[in-house]
């Protein structure tokens, strides 16, 4: 049994409310005691058990994370390896250690040993849905992609959880989870549940 879980969602851009709703439903369905709220101040990072970085424009999110001091607060928690983070789409880009294109305005969190390509599906396929198989989930998952990145390369202890053909779209390295699609835009809560399981493991370790 772990105590009440506190989950912050970076409130800069993207489907913030949808992520909050998905987490609230997940807490309810799994009978987990917890709260989820928007995080805008660096001080809030010290007291949360987990962090979610939504999609949006990675250049904009990066700039605001940096200016607000949120970037260094997150970075400190990353060093202590005790903050589970889930990044979706632009959030996935920010967690990378390298970007293969258009990266001059982006300061990366360097949280996962991976290289990403932004907007990797080209103009013809800016937004689409695709059924994908995800490691650990029994049935296929209908993933929504919006100007999505792909994960080009991974190394170190980074594990691949899902691919479209040979393009990686979901990976995990220890306490950090990155996906290039938008789980908050579906009613399928399995990804938020997966993240909640990760959070509970880290919280029970009480690092
Ligand atoms: N194309 C955006 C980026 O690089 C990501 C889009 C999204 O989050 N839906 O930053």
Short mmCIF file of C-alpha atoms and ligand atoms in Angstrom, two decimals:
data_model
loop_
_atom_site.label_atom_id
_atom_site.label_comp_id
_atom_site.label_asym_id
_atom_site.label_seq_id
_atom_site.Cartn_x
_atom_site.Cartn_y
_atom_site.Cartn_z
CA UNK A 1 0.00 0.00 0.00
CA UNK A 2 1.38 3.41 -0.90
CA UNK A 3 0.07 6.76 0.41
CA UNK A 4 -1.85 9.32 -1.59
CA UNK A 5 -0.21 9.84 -4.98
CA UNK A 6 0.33 13.34 -6.26
CA UNK A 7 0.70 13.77 -10.03
CA UNK A 8 1.61 17.04 -11.76
CA UNK A 9 0.79 17.87 -15.37
CA UNK A 10 2.90 20.58 -16.98
CA UNK A 11 0.44 23.34 -17.79
CA UNK A 12 2.09 25.09 -20.71
CA UNK A 13 0.35 23.71 -23.82
CA UNK A 14 -1.52 20.78 -25.28
CA UNK A 15 -4.37 18.62 -24.06
CA UNK A 16 -3.78 19.37 -20.37
CA UNK A 17 -7.40 18.92 -19.24
CA UNK A 18 -7.72 15.67 -21.19
CA UNK A 19 -4.65 14.26 -19.43
CA UNK A 20 -6.02 15.36 -16.07
CA UNK A 21 -9.37 13.70 -16.85
CA UNK A 22 -7.68 10.47 -17.96
CA UNK A 23 -5.61 10.33 -14.78
CA UNK A 24 -8.62 11.09 -12.60
CA UNK A 25 -10.58 8.27 -14.26
CA UNK A 26 -7.62 5.93 -13.89
CA UNK A 27 -7.30 6.72 -10.18
CA UNK A 28 -11.01 6.13 -9.76
CA UNK A 29 -11.14 2.87 -11.74
CA UNK A 30 -8.15 1.44 -9.93
CA UNK A 31 -9.36 2.62 -6.55
CA UNK A 32 -6.16 4.54 -6.01
CA UNK A 33 -5.94 7.43 -3.65
CA UNK A 34 -4.36 10.35 -5.46
CA UNK A 35 -4.69 13.82 -6.92
CA UNK A 36 -3.68 15.33 -10.22
CA UNK A 37 -3.12 19.03 -10.88
CA UNK A 38 -1.52 21.52 -13.26
CA UNK A 39 2.08 22.41 -12.46
CA UNK A 40 3.40 25.84 -13.43
CA UNK A 41 5.92 26.69 -10.71
CA UNK A 42 9.31 25.21 -10.06
CA UNK A 43 8.61 24.73 -6.32
CA UNK A 44 5.77 22.33 -7.19
CA UNK A 45 8.18 19.87 -8.79
CA UNK A 46 9.81 19.02 -5.44
CA UNK A 47 6.59 17.70 -3.92
CA UNK A 48 5.08 15.54 -6.64
CA UNK A 49 5.32 11.76 -7.09
CA UNK A 50 5.07 11.88 -10.87
CA UNK A 51 5.06 14.30 -13.78
CA UNK A 52 3.31 14.32 -17.12
CA UNK A 53 4.53 16.43 -20.04
CA UNK A 54 1.74 16.81 -22.64
CA UNK A 55 2.08 17.46 -26.37
CA UNK A 56 2.11 20.87 -28.00
CA UNK A 57 5.06 22.54 -29.67
CA UNK A 58 8.32 21.30 -28.20
CA UNK A 59 10.10 24.59 -29.03
CA UNK A 60 7.53 26.60 -27.02
CA UNK A 61 7.34 24.17 -24.11
CA UNK A 62 11.12 24.03 -23.91
CA UNK A 63 11.45 27.82 -23.82
CA UNK A 64 8.89 28.20 -21.03
CA UNK A 65 10.30 25.29 -19.02
CA UNK A 66 13.67 26.97 -19.18
CA UNK A 67 12.54 30.52 -18.36
CA UNK A 68 10.28 29.48 -15.49
CA UNK A 69 12.99 27.48 -13.75
CA UNK A 70 10.88 24.32 -14.17
CA UNK A 71 13.62 22.87 -16.32
CA UNK A 72 16.24 22.93 -13.54
CA UNK A 73 13.73 21.70 -10.95
CA UNK A 74 12.88 18.70 -13.17
CA UNK A 75 16.53 18.15 -13.90
CA UNK A 76 17.34 17.89 -10.18
CA UNK A 77 14.63 15.25 -9.71
CA UNK A 78 15.97 13.40 -12.77
CA UNK A 79 19.39 13.23 -11.18
CA UNK A 80 17.86 11.64 -8.09
CA UNK A 81 16.02 9.15 -10.37
CA UNK A 82 12.93 9.26 -8.20
CA UNK A 83 10.43 11.07 -10.40
CA UNK A 84 8.44 8.95 -12.86
CA UNK A 85 7.73 11.05 -15.96
CA UNK A 86 5.48 10.39 -18.94
CA UNK A 87 6.00 12.53 -22.02
CA UNK A 88 3.56 12.42 -24.92
CA UNK A 89 4.33 13.71 -28.43
CA UNK A 90 6.17 17.02 -27.83
CA UNK A 91 6.75 15.72 -24.29
CA UNK A 92 8.45 12.69 -25.85
CA UNK A 93 10.73 15.00 -27.86
CA UNK A 94 11.77 16.89 -24.70
CA UNK A 95 12.74 13.69 -22.88
CA UNK A 96 15.23 12.70 -25.59
CA UNK A 97 18.97 13.12 -25.46
CA UNK A 98 19.23 13.98 -29.15
CA UNK A 99 17.07 15.35 -31.98
CA UNK A 100 18.01 14.55 -35.56
CA UNK A 101 16.28 17.61 -37.11
CA UNK A 102 15.13 21.15 -36.18
CA UNK A 103 16.51 21.26 -32.69
CA UNK A 104 18.24 24.59 -32.27
CA UNK A 105 15.52 26.12 -30.08
CA UNK A 106 14.99 23.09 -27.89
CA UNK A 107 16.75 22.36 -24.63
CA UNK A 108 16.41 18.65 -24.00
CA UNK A 109 15.84 17.00 -20.64
CA UNK A 110 18.16 14.18 -21.64
CA UNK A 111 16.08 11.72 -19.62
CA UNK A 112 16.03 8.80 -22.07
CA UNK A 113 18.89 7.51 -24.15
CA UNK A 114 17.14 8.03 -27.46
CA UNK A 115 17.32 10.12 -30.59
CA UNK A 116 14.05 11.46 -32.03
CA UNK A 117 12.97 13.03 -35.30
CA UNK A 118 10.29 15.69 -35.00
CA UNK A 119 7.25 15.73 -37.33
CA UNK A 120 8.51 12.46 -38.71
CA UNK A 121 5.42 11.27 -40.58
CA UNK A 122 5.50 14.14 -43.11
CA UNK A 123 2.69 16.40 -44.32
CA UNK A 124 0.61 13.67 -45.95
CA UNK A 125 0.25 11.92 -42.66
CA UNK A 126 0.19 14.80 -40.18
CA UNK A 127 -2.60 13.24 -38.12
CA UNK A 128 -3.73 9.65 -38.17
CA UNK A 129 -4.89 6.78 -36.01
CA UNK A 130 -3.34 3.37 -36.04
CA UNK A 131 -3.79 0.16 -34.12
CA UNK A 132 -0.48 -0.74 -32.56
CA UNK A 133 0.75 -3.54 -30.35
CA UNK A 134 2.24 -2.43 -27.07
CA UNK A 135 4.50 -4.61 -24.95
CA UNK A 136 2.60 -5.61 -21.84
CA UNK A 137 -0.91 -4.92 -23.26
CA UNK A 138 -2.86 -7.94 -24.45
CA UNK A 139 -5.04 -6.30 -27.10
CA UNK A 140 -4.01 -3.77 -29.76
CA UNK A 141 -4.20 -0.08 -28.84
CA UNK A 142 -5.71 2.57 -31.12
CA UNK A 143 -3.05 5.29 -31.10
CA UNK A 144 -3.67 8.88 -32.25
CA UNK A 145 -0.73 10.64 -33.88
CA UNK A 146 -0.64 14.42 -34.46
CA UNK A 147 2.47 15.82 -36.15
CA UNK A 148 4.22 13.13 -34.23
CA UNK A 149 7.89 12.44 -33.69
CA UNK A 150 9.46 9.02 -34.09
CA UNK A 151 12.17 7.53 -31.97
CA UNK A 152 15.03 6.85 -34.37
CA UNK A 153 17.55 5.22 -32.10
CA UNK A 154 17.76 3.99 -28.54
CA UNK A 155 20.73 2.88 -26.51
CA UNK A 156 21.73 2.15 -22.89
CA UNK A 157 18.92 0.60 -20.85
CA UNK A 158 16.10 2.09 -22.93
CA UNK A 159 13.43 -0.53 -23.78
CA UNK A 160 11.23 -0.44 -26.87
CA UNK A 161 7.51 -0.88 -26.07
CA UNK A 162 5.85 -0.19 -29.44
CA UNK A 163 6.63 0.30 -33.11
CA UNK A 164 4.79 1.17 -36.32
CA UNK A 165 6.48 -0.97 -38.96
CA UNK A 166 10.07 -0.31 -37.99
CA UNK A 167 9.53 3.11 -36.41
CA UNK A 168 9.66 3.20 -32.61
CA UNK A 169 6.77 5.11 -31.04
CA UNK A 170 6.90 4.16 -27.36
CA UNK A 171 9.87 3.46 -25.11
CA UNK A 172 10.73 3.33 -21.44
CA UNK A 173 13.95 3.82 -19.57
CA UNK A 174 13.52 2.95 -15.91
CA UNK A 175 11.26 5.66 -14.42
CA UNK A 176 10.71 7.54 -17.69
CA UNK A 177 8.07 6.72 -20.31
CA UNK A 178 7.88 8.36 -23.74
CA UNK A 179 5.29 7.98 -26.46
CA UNK A 180 4.92 9.81 -29.72
CA UNK A 181 1.10 9.59 -29.73
CA UNK A 182 -1.76 11.00 -27.60
CA UNK A 183 -3.31 8.57 -25.06
CA UNK A 184 -5.33 11.40 -23.50
CA UNK A 185 -7.43 11.75 -26.68
CA UNK A 186 -8.99 8.28 -26.40
CA UNK A 187 -11.18 6.63 -23.80
CA UNK A 188 -8.71 3.79 -23.50
CA UNK A 189 -6.99 4.26 -20.15
CA UNK A 190 -4.44 1.48 -20.49
CA UNK A 191 -1.43 3.79 -20.99
CA UNK A 192 -2.34 6.00 -18.02
CA UNK A 193 -2.81 2.77 -16.02
CA UNK A 194 0.62 1.60 -17.09
CA UNK A 195 2.05 4.92 -15.91
CA UNK A 196 0.18 4.68 -12.62
CA UNK A 197 1.70 1.21 -12.05
CA UNK A 198 5.16 2.72 -12.61
CA UNK A 199 4.39 5.52 -10.15
CA UNK A 200 3.25 3.09 -7.48
CA UNK A 201 6.42 1.04 -7.79
CA UNK A 202 8.61 4.13 -7.40
CA UNK A 203 6.52 5.52 -4.56
CA UNK A 204 6.64 2.23 -2.67
CA UNK A 205 10.43 2.29 -2.94
CA UNK A 206 10.19 5.64 -1.15
CA UNK A 207 13.47 6.88 -2.65
N1 LIG B 1 5.32 18.53 -33.78
C1 LIG B 1 5.36 18.86 -32.40
C2 LIG B 1 6.79 19.06 -31.94
O1 LIG B 1 7.73 18.82 -32.28
C3 LIG B 1 4.70 17.81 -31.55
C4 LIG B 1 3.24 17.75 -31.87
C5 LIG B 1 2.37 17.29 -30.75
O2 LIG B 1 2.76 17.33 -29.58
N2 LIG B 1 1.18 16.91 -31.07
O3 LIG B 1 7.15 19.55 -31.13
#
